[in-house]
Short mmCIF file of C-alpha atoms in Angstrom, two decimals:
data_model
loop_
_atom_site.label_atom_id
_atom_site.label_comp_id
_atom_site.label_asym_id
_atom_site.label_seq_id
_atom_site.Cartn_x
_atom_site.Cartn_y
_atom_site.Cartn_z
CA UNK A 1 -6.77 15.12 -27.70
CA UNK A 2 -4.99 13.77 -23.83
CA UNK A 3 -6.53 11.73 -22.33
CA UNK A 4 -5.85 13.47 -19.16
CA UNK A 5 -3.62 15.84 -17.32
CA UNK A 6 -1.36 15.28 -14.59
CA UNK A 7 1.36 17.57 -12.71
CA UNK A 8 4.58 15.80 -11.76
CA UNK A 9 7.48 18.10 -9.51
CA UNK A 10 11.20 16.75 -9.74
CA UNK A 11 10.40 15.80 -13.74
CA UNK A 12 13.14 15.58 -14.92
CA UNK A 13 15.43 12.99 -13.09
CA UNK A 14 14.89 9.64 -11.54
CA UNK A 15 11.52 8.44 -10.74
CA UNK A 16 9.71 12.35 -11.94
CA UNK A 17 11.05 11.30 -15.43
CA UNK A 18 9.68 7.49 -16.02
CA UNK A 19 7.22 9.01 -14.60
CA UNK A 20 6.64 11.76 -17.10
CA UNK A 21 7.40 9.13 -19.61
CA UNK A 22 4.89 6.45 -18.41
CA UNK A 23 1.99 8.75 -18.68
CA UNK A 24 2.88 10.48 -21.76
CA UNK A 25 3.05 6.68 -23.03
CA UNK A 26 -0.94 6.49 -22.09
CA UNK A 27 -1.58 9.25 -23.89
CA UNK A 28 -1.56 11.86 -21.48
CA UNK A 29 -0.70 15.55 -20.89
CA UNK A 30 2.30 16.22 -18.65
CA UNK A 31 3.04 19.76 -17.10
CA UNK A 32 6.70 18.94 -15.15
CA UNK A 33 7.95 21.47 -12.23
CA UNK A 34 12.07 21.45 -11.83
CA UNK A 35 14.35 23.05 -10.64
CA UNK A 36 16.87 21.69 -14.29
CA UNK A 37 15.76 23.66 -16.86
CA UNK A 38 14.76 20.70 -19.01
CA UNK A 39 13.32 17.33 -18.97
CA UNK A 40 12.37 14.79 -21.21
CA UNK A 41 8.76 13.42 -21.71
CA UNK A 42 6.94 16.46 -21.08
CA UNK A 43 4.21 18.57 -22.21
CA UNK A 44 5.02 22.05 -20.70
CA UNK A 45 7.67 22.72 -18.37
CA UNK A 46 7.73 25.37 -15.34
CA UNK A 47 10.55 25.64 -13.26
CA UNK A 48 10.47 25.21 -9.68
CA UNK A 49 12.39 25.58 -6.26
CA UNK A 50 11.13 24.19 -3.26
CA UNK A 51 13.06 26.64 -1.32
CA UNK A 52 12.19 29.36 -2.71
CA UNK A 53 8.67 30.65 -1.69
CA UNK A 54 8.58 33.32 -4.05
CA UNK A 55 9.41 30.40 -6.74
CA UNK A 56 6.67 28.47 -5.43
CA UNK A 57 4.08 30.95 -5.98
CA UNK A 58 5.35 32.19 -9.45
CA UNK A 59 5.05 28.31 -10.94
CA UNK A 60 1.88 27.61 -9.24
CA UNK A 61 0.60 30.80 -10.93
CA UNK A 62 2.01 29.74 -14.17
CA UNK A 63 -0.52 26.27 -14.09
CA UNK A 64 -3.19 27.79 -15.88
CA UNK A 65 -5.21 24.38 -16.39
CA UNK A 66 -7.13 22.15 -13.89
CA UNK A 67 -5.15 19.28 -13.71
CA UNK A 68 -6.09 15.06 -12.90
CA UNK A 69 -3.70 13.87 -10.48
CA UNK A 70 -0.62 15.60 -9.03
CA UNK A 71 2.58 13.67 -7.93
CA UNK A 72 4.78 15.73 -5.74
CA UNK A 73 7.73 13.88 -6.67
CA UNK A 74 10.74 16.69 -5.40
CA UNK A 75 12.82 15.82 -3.01
CA UNK A 76 16.58 16.36 -1.53
CA UNK A 77 18.75 13.08 -0.54
CA UNK A 78 19.92 13.29 2.68
CA UNK A 79 23.99 15.59 2.64
CA UNK A 80 25.39 16.70 5.52
CA UNK A 81 25.06 21.24 5.83
CA UNK A 82 21.50 20.64 3.82
CA UNK A 83 19.57 19.75 7.12
CA UNK A 84 17.47 23.30 6.11
CA UNK A 85 17.10 23.39 3.29
CA UNK A 86 15.82 19.03 3.15
CA UNK A 87 12.79 19.54 5.36
CA UNK A 88 11.85 22.72 3.83
CA UNK A 89 12.67 21.42 -0.14
CA UNK A 90 10.44 17.13 1.09
CA UNK A 91 7.88 19.07 3.68
CA UNK A 92 7.27 22.13 3.82
CA UNK A 93 7.79 23.41 -0.09
CA UNK A 94 5.93 20.48 -0.94
CA UNK A 95 2.83 21.97 1.97
CA UNK A 96 2.90 24.81 -0.08
CA UNK A 97 3.58 23.61 -3.09
CA UNK A 98 0.15 22.08 -2.44
CA UNK A 99 -1.71 24.25 -0.85
CA UNK A 100 -1.54 27.15 -3.52
CA UNK A 101 -2.22 24.28 -6.69
CA UNK A 102 -5.76 23.12 -4.79
CA UNK A 103 -8.33 25.31 -6.32
CA UNK A 104 -7.20 23.47 -10.00
CA UNK A 105 -7.38 19.96 -8.65
CA UNK A 106 -10.46 18.55 -11.16
CA UNK A 107 -12.80 16.58 -9.29
CA UNK A 108 -11.82 13.28 -8.01
CA UNK A 109 -7.61 14.54 -8.68
CA UNK A 110 -5.56 11.97 -7.66
CA UNK A 111 -2.38 13.64 -4.84
CA UNK A 112 0.67 11.26 -4.89
CA UNK A 113 3.20 12.45 -2.53
CA UNK A 114 6.40 10.49 -2.45
CA UNK A 115 7.54 9.86 0.82
CA UNK A 116 10.09 6.70 1.66
CA UNK A 117 11.13 3.84 3.29
CA UNK A 118 13.28 6.06 5.66
CA UNK A 119 9.91 7.90 7.44
CA UNK A 120 8.17 4.31 7.78
CA UNK A 121 9.40 6.10 11.92
CA UNK A 122 6.28 7.70 11.69
CA UNK A 123 4.63 6.31 14.33
CA UNK A 124 7.83 7.30 16.59
CA UNK A 125 8.24 10.46 15.26
CA UNK A 126 4.65 12.38 15.49
CA UNK A 127 5.92 14.94 18.04
CA UNK A 128 8.93 16.31 16.45
CA UNK A 129 6.87 16.44 12.79
CA UNK A 130 3.85 18.50 14.99
CA UNK A 131 6.57 20.40 16.19
CA UNK A 132 8.63 20.73 12.37
CA UNK A 133 4.76 21.61 11.36
CA UNK A 134 3.89 24.42 13.76
CA UNK A 135 7.08 26.75 12.67
CA UNK A 136 6.47 29.65 10.43
CA UNK A 137 9.79 31.53 9.41
CA UNK A 138 12.93 30.40 7.99
CA UNK A 139 14.56 31.30 11.39
CA UNK A 140 12.75 29.71 13.54
CA UNK A 141 13.22 26.29 11.34
CA UNK A 142 17.30 26.56 11.63
CA UNK A 143 16.75 27.10 15.24
CA UNK A 144 14.51 24.24 15.17
CA UNK A 145 16.97 22.35 14.02
CA UNK A 146 20.07 23.41 15.94
CA UNK A 147 17.78 22.75 19.11
CA UNK A 148 17.04 19.53 18.18
CA UNK A 149 20.45 18.50 17.23
CA UNK A 150 18.66 17.41 13.39
CA UNK A 151 21.90 15.89 10.80
CA UNK A 152 21.15 15.43 7.82
CA UNK A 153 19.50 12.42 7.71
CA UNK A 154 17.65 12.49 10.27
CA UNK A 155 16.17 15.63 8.42
CA UNK A 156 16.13 13.75 5.70
CA UNK A 157 13.69 11.25 7.86
CA UNK A 158 11.48 13.68 9.35
CA UNK A 159 10.71 14.78 5.88
CA UNK A 160 9.67 11.94 4.88
CA UNK A 161 7.33 11.06 8.27
CA UNK A 162 6.37 14.27 8.50
CA UNK A 163 6.07 14.00 4.65
CA UNK A 164 3.41 11.23 5.37
CA UNK A 165 1.34 12.39 8.74
CA UNK A 166 0.72 15.39 6.68
CA UNK A 167 -1.48 13.02 3.80
CA UNK A 168 -3.23 11.03 6.40
CA UNK A 169 -4.63 14.63 8.33
CA UNK A 170 -5.30 15.39 5.08
CA UNK A 171 -7.14 12.64 3.53
CA UNK A 172 -10.59 13.83 5.48
CA UNK A 173 -10.91 17.28 4.29
CA UNK A 174 -9.14 15.99 0.84
CA UNK A 175 -12.54 13.60 0.69
CA UNK A 176 -14.22 16.65 0.87
CA UNK A 177 -13.43 18.28 -1.60
CA UNK A 178 -12.96 15.50 -4.18
CA UNK A 179 -10.13 14.93 -3.99
CA UNK A 180 -7.63 11.80 -2.86
CA UNK A 181 -4.48 11.64 -1.58
CA UNK A 182 -1.56 9.15 0.17
CA UNK A 183 1.69 8.45 -0.61
CA UNK A 184 4.47 5.67 -1.41
CA UNK A 185 7.74 4.45 0.17
CA UNK A 186 10.37 3.47 -2.14
CA UNK A 187 13.14 1.63 -0.29
CA UNK A 188 16.61 1.94 -1.75
CA UNK A 189 16.57 2.99 -5.82
CA UNK A 190 18.96 3.42 -8.11
CA UNK A 191 18.93 7.20 -8.97
CA UNK A 192 21.65 9.76 -9.00
CA UNK A 193 21.09 9.90 -6.17
CA UNK A 194 21.59 6.70 -4.32
CA UNK A 195 24.91 7.06 -3.12
CA UNK A 196 23.41 9.63 -1.26
CA UNK A 197 21.36 7.31 0.84
CA UNK A 198 24.37 4.64 0.86
CA UNK A 199 26.53 7.32 2.95
CA UNK A 200 23.91 8.11 5.01
CA UNK A 201 22.11 4.18 5.97
CA UNK A 202 25.44 2.78 6.16
CA UNK A 203 25.85 -1.41 6.51
CA UNK A 204 22.06 -1.39 7.14
CA UNK A 205 21.43 -0.08 3.17
CA UNK A 206 24.05 -2.25 1.75
CA UNK A 207 22.64 -5.47 3.39
CA UNK A 208 19.29 -4.38 2.46
CA UNK A 209 20.00 -4.69 -1.32
CA UNK A 210 21.70 -7.95 -0.45
CA UNK A 211 18.58 -9.21 0.58
CA UNK A 212 16.34 -7.99 -1.30
CA UNK A 213 18.66 -8.44 -4.44
CA UNK A 214 19.11 -5.10 -5.81
CA UNK A 215 18.43 -1.88 -5.27
CA UNK A 216 15.27 -0.70 -7.02
CA UNK A 217 14.72 0.48 -10.34
CA UNK A 218 13.26 4.31 -11.17
CA UNK A 219 10.00 2.65 -13.42
CA UNK A 220 9.23 -0.25 -11.16
CA UNK A 221 8.59 2.92 -8.09
CA UNK A 222 6.81 5.18 -11.27
CA UNK A 223 4.53 1.98 -12.11
CA UNK A 224 3.00 2.22 -9.21
CA UNK A 225 2.30 6.46 -9.04
CA UNK A 226 1.07 6.03 -12.25
CA UNK A 227 -1.76 3.25 -11.50
CA UNK A 228 -2.67 5.74 -8.26
CA UNK A 229 -2.53 8.31 -10.44
CA UNK A 230 -5.48 6.56 -11.80
CA UNK A 231 -9.42 7.07 -11.73
CA UNK A 232 -8.92 2.45 -11.45
CA UNK A 233 -7.20 3.73 -7.40
CA UNK A 234 -9.99 5.48 -6.91
CA UNK A 235 -10.84 3.74 -2.75
CA UNK A 236 -6.45 4.06 -2.19
CA UNK A 237 -7.78 6.83 -0.39
CA UNK A 238 -5.26 8.23 2.87
CA UNK A 239 -2.30 4.74 2.56
CA UNK A 240 1.42 4.49 2.95
CA UNK A 241 1.81 2.19 -0.56
CA UNK A 242 5.74 0.69 0.49
CA UNK A 243 8.02 -0.73 -2.53
CA UNK A 244 10.74 -1.71 -1.74
CA UNK A 245 10.95 -5.03 -3.40
CA UNK A 246 10.43 -6.72 0.50
CA UNK A 247 12.58 -4.78 3.35
CA UNK A 248 10.06 -3.47 5.79
CA UNK A 249 9.03 -7.32 5.45
CA UNK A 250 12.46 -8.13 6.02
CA UNK A 251 12.47 -5.81 9.59
CA UNK A 252 9.15 -6.30 10.34
CA UNK A 253 9.44 -10.43 10.77
CA UNK A 254 12.97 -8.97 12.72
CA UNK A 255 10.94 -6.73 15.06
CA UNK A 256 8.60 -8.82 16.13
CA UNK A 257 10.57 -11.95 15.80
CA UNK A 258 7.59 -13.74 12.80
CA UNK A 259 10.13 -16.70 11.82
CA UNK A 260 8.52 -18.79 13.41
CA UNK A 261 5.11 -18.06 11.26
CA UNK A 262 7.27 -20.12 8.17
CA UNK A 263 5.85 -22.96 6.44
CA UNK A 264 6.33 -21.90 2.74
CA UNK A 265 10.35 -22.74 4.02
CA UNK B 1 -3.15 -17.42 -26.34
CA UNK B 2 -4.25 -16.04 -23.05
CA UNK B 3 -1.63 -14.07 -22.13
CA UNK B 4 -1.08 -14.81 -18.44
CA UNK B 5 -2.95 -17.72 -15.74
CA UNK B 6 -4.35 -16.29 -12.69
CA UNK B 7 -5.60 -18.82 -10.24
CA UNK B 8 -8.63 -17.25 -7.42
CA UNK B 9 -10.05 -18.44 -4.48
CA UNK B 10 -14.23 -17.64 -3.31
CA UNK B 11 -14.20 -16.62 -7.03
CA UNK B 12 -18.03 -17.55 -7.37
CA UNK B 13 -18.75 -13.84 -5.85
CA UNK B 14 -17.60 -10.44 -4.13
CA UNK B 15 -14.71 -9.12 -5.38
CA UNK B 16 -13.00 -12.61 -6.64
CA UNK B 17 -15.82 -12.49 -9.25
CA UNK B 18 -14.52 -9.11 -10.72
CA UNK B 19 -10.97 -10.09 -10.29
CA UNK B 20 -11.97 -13.05 -12.71
CA UNK B 21 -13.85 -10.75 -15.13
CA UNK B 22 -11.67 -8.06 -14.97
CA UNK B 23 -8.13 -10.68 -15.92
CA UNK B 24 -10.64 -12.29 -18.38
CA UNK B 25 -11.40 -9.10 -19.71
CA UNK B 26 -7.52 -8.73 -19.81
CA UNK B 27 -7.24 -11.84 -22.51
CA UNK B 28 -5.36 -13.84 -19.38
CA UNK B 29 -6.79 -17.85 -18.64
CA UNK B 30 -8.44 -17.52 -15.18
CA UNK B 31 -8.88 -20.62 -13.16
CA UNK B 32 -11.22 -19.94 -10.43
CA UNK B 33 -11.64 -21.93 -6.62
CA UNK B 34 -15.11 -21.66 -4.07
CA UNK B 35 -16.91 -23.68 -1.99
CA UNK B 36 -20.04 -23.08 -4.35
CA UNK B 37 -20.80 -24.70 -7.44
CA UNK B 38 -20.87 -21.61 -9.86
CA UNK B 39 -18.93 -19.23 -11.54
CA UNK B 40 -19.30 -16.34 -13.86
CA UNK B 41 -15.87 -14.92 -15.41
CA UNK B 42 -14.04 -17.92 -15.20
CA UNK B 43 -12.36 -20.65 -17.95
CA UNK B 44 -12.56 -23.20 -15.14
CA UNK B 45 -13.62 -23.62 -11.96
CA UNK B 46 -12.42 -26.14 -9.23
CA UNK B 47 -14.50 -26.71 -5.85
CA UNK B 48 -12.44 -25.55 -3.23
CA UNK B 49 -13.85 -26.30 0.39
CA UNK B 50 -10.94 -24.28 2.67
CA UNK B 51 -12.58 -26.36 6.35
CA UNK B 52 -11.88 -29.50 4.62
CA UNK B 53 -7.58 -30.45 4.47
CA UNK B 54 -8.41 -32.99 1.94
CA UNK B 55 -10.71 -30.59 -0.09
CA UNK B 56 -8.05 -28.44 -0.30
CA UNK B 57 -5.25 -31.23 -0.72
CA UNK B 58 -7.89 -32.51 -3.61
CA UNK B 59 -8.71 -29.15 -5.29
CA UNK B 60 -5.03 -28.56 -5.39
CA UNK B 61 -4.04 -31.81 -6.56
CA UNK B 62 -6.25 -30.88 -9.93
CA UNK B 63 -4.66 -27.59 -10.60
CA UNK B 64 -2.28 -29.63 -13.16
CA UNK B 65 -1.08 -25.81 -14.97
CA UNK B 66 1.90 -23.33 -14.03
CA UNK B 67 -0.05 -19.84 -12.49
CA UNK B 68 1.71 -16.87 -13.38
CA UNK B 69 -0.63 -14.73 -9.79
CA UNK B 70 -3.05 -15.91 -7.27
CA UNK B 71 -5.17 -13.64 -5.32
CA UNK B 72 -6.38 -16.35 -1.76
CA UNK B 73 -10.07 -14.08 -2.00
CA UNK B 74 -11.88 -17.20 -0.13
CA UNK B 75 -13.54 -16.09 3.06
CA UNK B 76 -15.72 -16.06 6.26
CA UNK B 77 -16.75 -12.64 6.92
CA UNK B 78 -17.54 -12.91 11.27
CA UNK B 79 -20.55 -14.71 12.61
CA UNK B 80 -21.55 -16.37 15.71
CA UNK B 81 -20.66 -20.29 15.89
CA UNK B 82 -18.76 -20.10 13.56
CA UNK B 83 -15.70 -19.15 15.70
CA UNK B 84 -13.76 -22.54 14.02
CA UNK B 85 -14.19 -22.35 10.91
CA UNK B 86 -12.87 -18.11 10.41
CA UNK B 87 -10.11 -19.31 11.48
CA UNK B 88 -9.47 -22.67 9.49
CA UNK B 89 -11.17 -20.70 6.22
CA UNK B 90 -9.34 -17.69 6.68
CA UNK B 91 -6.34 -18.47 7.55
CA UNK B 92 -5.65 -21.74 8.56
CA UNK B 93 -6.32 -23.66 4.84
CA UNK B 94 -5.37 -20.72 3.24
CA UNK B 95 -2.07 -21.36 4.38
CA UNK B 96 -2.03 -25.00 3.24
CA UNK B 97 -3.69 -24.34 0.10
CA UNK B 98 -0.07 -22.21 -1.18
CA UNK B 99 2.13 -24.38 0.57
CA UNK B 100 0.58 -27.16 -1.51
CA UNK B 101 0.25 -24.98 -4.89
CA UNK B 102 3.32 -23.43 -3.82
CA UNK B 103 5.02 -25.70 -6.87
CA UNK B 104 2.65 -24.49 -9.30
CA UNK B 105 3.71 -20.82 -9.61
CA UNK B 106 6.14 -19.40 -11.95
CA UNK B 107 9.65 -17.73 -11.43
CA UNK B 108 7.70 -13.98 -10.82
CA UNK B 109 4.31 -14.66 -10.30
CA UNK B 110 2.61 -12.38 -7.42
CA UNK B 111 0.66 -13.85 -4.26
CA UNK B 112 -2.36 -11.76 -2.94
CA UNK B 113 -4.13 -12.05 0.10
CA UNK B 114 -7.44 -10.60 0.68
CA UNK B 115 -6.79 -9.06 4.57
CA UNK B 116 -8.51 -6.78 5.85
CA UNK B 117 -8.74 -3.69 7.30
CA UNK B 118 -9.83 -5.38 10.77
CA UNK B 119 -6.07 -7.28 10.62
CA UNK B 120 -4.86 -3.31 11.08
CA UNK B 121 -4.26 -4.13 14.98
CA UNK B 122 -1.42 -6.77 13.12
CA UNK B 123 1.49 -5.32 15.40
CA UNK B 124 -1.02 -5.86 18.32
CA UNK B 125 -2.30 -8.65 18.07
CA UNK B 126 1.45 -10.33 17.12
CA UNK B 127 1.71 -12.92 20.36
CA UNK B 128 -2.35 -14.46 19.31
CA UNK B 129 -1.42 -14.51 16.08
CA UNK B 130 1.91 -16.72 17.02
CA UNK B 131 -0.13 -19.04 19.40
CA UNK B 132 -2.97 -19.71 16.72
CA UNK B 133 -0.16 -20.57 14.15
CA UNK B 134 1.53 -22.71 15.94
CA UNK B 135 -1.82 -25.19 15.98
CA UNK B 136 -2.07 -28.14 14.28
CA UNK B 137 -4.96 -30.68 15.34
CA UNK B 138 -8.69 -29.38 15.27
CA UNK B 139 -9.04 -30.35 18.95
CA UNK B 140 -6.29 -27.67 19.51
CA UNK B 141 -7.66 -25.38 17.68
CA UNK B 142 -11.08 -25.48 19.25
CA UNK B 143 -9.27 -25.55 22.74
CA UNK B 144 -7.70 -22.37 21.52
CA UNK B 145 -10.78 -20.34 20.89
CA UNK B 146 -12.10 -21.81 24.80
CA UNK B 147 -9.25 -20.77 26.11
CA UNK B 148 -8.80 -17.43 24.46
CA UNK B 149 -11.99 -16.00 25.05
CA UNK B 150 -12.03 -16.11 21.28
CA UNK B 151 -15.35 -14.25 19.21
CA UNK B 152 -17.04 -13.90 15.91
CA UNK B 153 -15.40 -10.82 15.48
CA UNK B 154 -11.97 -11.63 17.01
CA UNK B 155 -12.03 -14.78 14.93
CA UNK B 156 -12.61 -12.37 12.25
CA UNK B 157 -9.07 -9.59 12.95
CA UNK B 158 -7.35 -12.09 14.12
CA UNK B 159 -7.25 -14.01 10.61
CA UNK B 160 -6.42 -11.19 8.34
CA UNK B 161 -3.94 -9.69 11.53
CA UNK B 162 -2.69 -13.35 11.19
CA UNK B 163 -3.07 -13.37 7.14
CA UNK B 164 -0.81 -9.92 6.99
CA UNK B 165 2.02 -11.30 9.65
CA UNK B 166 2.19 -14.62 7.71
CA UNK B 167 2.71 -12.60 4.93
CA UNK B 168 5.43 -10.28 5.61
CA UNK B 169 7.33 -13.82 7.95
CA UNK B 170 7.16 -15.42 4.10
CA UNK B 171 7.95 -12.65 1.84
CA UNK B 172 12.01 -13.47 1.67
CA UNK B 173 11.46 -16.75 1.27
CA UNK B 174 9.00 -16.50 -1.54
CA UNK B 175 11.68 -13.92 -2.44
CA UNK B 176 14.48 -17.12 -2.43
CA UNK B 177 12.31 -18.57 -4.90
CA UNK B 178 10.85 -15.90 -7.19
CA UNK B 179 7.71 -15.30 -6.09
CA UNK B 180 6.29 -12.02 -4.09
CA UNK B 181 3.50 -11.64 -1.66
CA UNK B 182 1.72 -8.56 -0.25
CA UNK B 183 -1.74 -8.72 0.97
CA UNK B 184 -4.37 -6.09 0.28
CA UNK B 185 -6.98 -4.16 3.18
CA UNK B 186 -10.05 -2.82 2.14
CA UNK B 187 -13.28 -1.57 4.29
CA UNK B 188 -15.98 -2.05 4.36
CA UNK B 189 -17.21 -3.39 1.29
CA UNK B 190 -21.01 -3.87 -0.10
CA UNK B 191 -20.47 -7.25 -0.45
CA UNK B 192 -23.53 -9.98 0.05
CA UNK B 193 -21.45 -10.29 3.44
CA UNK B 194 -21.61 -6.51 4.23
CA UNK B 195 -23.93 -6.86 6.48
CA UNK B 196 -22.28 -9.55 8.68
CA UNK B 197 -19.56 -6.32 9.64
CA UNK B 198 -22.31 -3.85 10.11
CA UNK B 199 -23.76 -6.74 12.92
CA UNK B 200 -19.48 -7.38 14.15
CA UNK B 201 -18.94 -3.63 13.73
CA UNK B 202 -21.77 -2.10 14.71
CA UNK B 203 -21.65 2.32 14.97
CA UNK B 204 -17.62 2.14 14.41
CA UNK B 205 -17.77 0.81 10.89
CA UNK B 206 -21.54 2.88 10.53
CA UNK B 207 -19.32 5.53 10.85
CA UNK B 208 -16.15 4.90 8.98
CA UNK B 209 -19.30 5.09 5.65
CA UNK B 210 -20.49 8.20 6.40
CA UNK B 211 -16.98 9.80 6.81
CA UNK B 212 -15.63 7.68 3.62
CA UNK B 213 -19.14 8.67 2.43
CA UNK B 214 -19.85 5.37 1.34
CA UNK B 215 -19.27 1.07 1.73
CA UNK B 216 -16.18 0.18 -1.43
CA UNK B 217 -17.12 -1.85 -4.14
CA UNK B 218 -15.76 -4.97 -5.26
CA UNK B 219 -15.26 -3.73 -8.42
CA UNK B 220 -13.10 -1.24 -6.49
CA UNK B 221 -10.72 -3.71 -4.76
CA UNK B 222 -10.21 -6.52 -7.43
CA UNK B 223 -8.59 -2.92 -9.59
CA UNK B 224 -6.05 -3.13 -7.42
CA UNK B 225 -5.73 -6.87 -7.39
CA UNK B 226 -5.16 -6.82 -10.72
CA UNK B 227 -3.09 -4.40 -10.76
CA UNK B 228 -0.63 -6.00 -8.05
CA UNK B 229 -0.72 -9.42 -10.16
CA UNK B 230 0.51 -7.89 -12.88
CA UNK B 231 4.72 -7.46 -13.68
CA UNK B 232 3.37 -4.04 -13.03
CA UNK B 233 4.05 -4.19 -9.57
CA UNK B 234 7.48 -6.20 -9.31
CA UNK B 235 8.83 -4.36 -6.71
CA UNK B 236 5.98 -4.87 -4.31
CA UNK B 237 6.83 -7.37 -1.85
CA UNK B 238 5.68 -8.09 1.79
CA UNK B 239 3.54 -4.78 1.51
CA UNK B 240 0.26 -4.93 2.91
CA UNK B 241 -2.28 -2.07 0.98
CA UNK B 242 -4.90 -0.01 2.68
CA UNK B 243 -7.97 0.31 0.26
CA UNK B 244 -10.62 1.53 1.74
CA UNK B 245 -11.97 5.22 1.41
CA UNK B 246 -9.74 6.79 4.15
CA UNK B 247 -10.91 5.13 7.30
CA UNK B 248 -7.58 3.03 8.35
CA UNK B 249 -6.83 7.68 7.94
CA UNK B 250 -9.67 8.81 9.87
CA UNK B 251 -8.45 6.44 12.58
CA UNK B 252 -4.81 7.27 12.61
CA UNK B 253 -5.82 10.98 12.53
CA UNK B 254 -7.56 10.45 15.54
CA UNK B 255 -5.18 8.84 17.44
CA UNK B 256 -2.21 10.56 16.84
CA UNK B 257 -3.83 13.99 17.18
CA UNK B 258 -3.04 15.18 13.68
CA UNK B 259 -5.29 18.08 13.52
CA UNK B 260 -2.79 20.47 13.93
CA UNK B 261 -0.86 19.55 10.83
CA UNK B 262 -3.89 20.55 8.61
CA UNK B 263 -3.08 23.06 5.49
CA UNK B 264 -5.76 22.73 3.56
CA UNK B 265 -8.97 22.77 4.87
#
């Protein structure tokens, strides 16, 4: 008998695929969701297009057994022209998906939302995230993007800021339901979409990767997601965990001019 | 043969004792450091008084085998009259200890510094931390405390802000040495020093514990420390991980007025 049951979105590739592999290796039952029609390492694959409210409704209806954890991992990278889709898939769709799947989360279940180092500006993004979160139709979303001059890179960053802020905001509600919610914030990761990030973030990202020594690997993120899904992480609630090989620390050290604190060099 | 060798300070009680137990159960060799003269779950106990530079030098000299990870866990709670000792033990002494132990950390070794939710104001504490970090004699430390009007609670918070900022500042240096450094920030934990925190933080802490449902348990922090020490966490570098049952998220939700983002209640 499998130990626990976990649901993962974006399970066909990258971090999601590695997470599924790890959980299967540990004897768990894995239900994957993806827009792609095949996935390794899953016991069951359910079709999900987070850009389509009808697909979200249909996918969550197909999930008919309680789960011990959910990793909302699906997401689009920054790509010009996809501003609406990025905000829909990476945030508004995930939010709808979680809301619909809530009744199937067992007491003690862990929700892991895949944010990003690109969302680390969430303290400054609060007002825009609030405006985004209040939208209710595709037309409103389109108008919002035009009115606020949001390009693909900003759409991506905003979607991840929104995921982090929304997860903070839901922490106490989740505790009331016996659940816990957290976000993970990977930096540049060597997956199929790394080139999109390289185009969007340019030299800044290249320099960070150089200082970190390399981009991260999907398995290095998946290992942390697996831990956060497990009961061993049960007191971590409402946290955002950076997994970026030091990139956020480099930025903080420069921004706050912390070099004088160094005694180990 | 033991799998890995880990060093833990403050190993005789609380989180340190739980961490030692977990690591021993997993087949690791545990070298503990403490001012107390006995400790369970360690293979070897070395006397260490972080308030005494001579003791730090002697203790680090006694460590004669390379280690795969170090948890700087020892620390004093806020107690009136102990301002100097708190800053010495929780920060300046730890810093000295780490510096001296560095040559014995194996390539890939993980350093986990035990900070606190009480240090989460580090963004606002930068300047005071810089002044603290530049002090070099006990006399200077005493004058600093008097000149800046630092009481026990502020000394405690400042020591933890300093640990977080210092760990950020050393991240790149550590990467250059093939090491990684991170901090953990527990909220109110049910250990022998919880009463000290209740006195120092009063109603604010009581309210947080009520909202979280209970204080955290030492094992819930130790599990995360054990993960962070393990190779599975190898891409987490320069991060601060909150383990507080949601307390930081409650505070952020109020401070940033995030209630309008809630859709799951």
